[in-house]
Amino acid sequence: MQKLTLFIKDSWSEMRYKVTWPTYSKLQNSSILVLVASLIFAILIGIIDLAFENAMEWFYNAF
């Protein structure tokens, strides 16, 4: 039990004094970057899915 308590205290101390937290503007910029990248990736996957669906439909209708 003593090891667990020490671990929690050390973790709390490290999170409070050793971790560098981003400023609000950096956090906003990073969030916008992730949002845009996610949207681009989703559109790309949607286009690939649409192309694959059309290719499979053509293939099944051909036979």
XYZ file of C-alpha atoms in Angstrom:
63
model
C 0.000 0.000 0.000
C 2.915 2.315 0.748
C 4.274 1.870 -2.798
C 0.916 2.829 -4.283
C 0.713 5.968 -2.139
C 4.264 6.938 -3.094
C 3.488 6.344 -6.770
C 0.413 8.593 -6.623
C 2.290 11.353 -4.793
C 5.201 11.212 -7.239
C 2.854 11.206 -10.220
C 0.978 14.208 -8.870
C 4.241 16.053 -8.221
C 5.541 15.319 -11.706
C 2.290 16.404 -13.368
C 2.316 19.639 -11.397
C 5.966 20.701 -11.578
C 7.689 18.876 -14.448
C 5.103 18.738 -17.236
C 5.010 21.727 -19.559
C 1.441 22.505 -20.485
C 0.687 24.253 -23.792
C -0.681 27.764 -23.893
C -4.295 28.248 -24.898
C -3.387 29.535 -28.368
C -1.092 26.554 -29.054
C -3.845 24.240 -27.854
C -6.335 25.906 -30.209
C -3.930 25.643 -33.162
C -3.267 21.985 -32.458
C -6.976 21.257 -32.108
C -7.752 22.960 -35.410
C -4.945 21.028 -37.100
C -6.315 17.730 -35.785
C -9.853 18.660 -36.865
C -8.772 19.578 -40.403
C -6.581 16.486 -40.756
C -9.450 14.292 -39.509
C -11.869 15.831 -41.998
C -9.427 15.368 -44.883
C -8.829 11.766 -43.850
C -12.579 11.105 -43.565
C -13.212 12.569 -47.020
C -10.379 10.500 -48.482
C -11.728 7.303 -46.904
C -15.230 8.197 -48.155
C -13.950 8.633 -51.713
C -12.089 5.316 -51.557
C -15.197 3.604 -50.181
C -17.375 5.088 -52.918
C -14.912 3.993 -55.616
C -14.699 0.488 -54.160
C -18.487 0.253 -53.911
C -18.903 1.304 -57.542
C -16.189 -1.105 -58.691
C -17.803 -4.001 -56.840
C -21.255 -3.104 -58.185
C -19.873 -3.011 -61.735
C -18.086 -6.329 -61.183
C -21.206 -8.089 -59.819
C -23.427 -6.703 -62.564
C -20.943 -7.810 -65.227
C -21.446 -11.464 -64.304
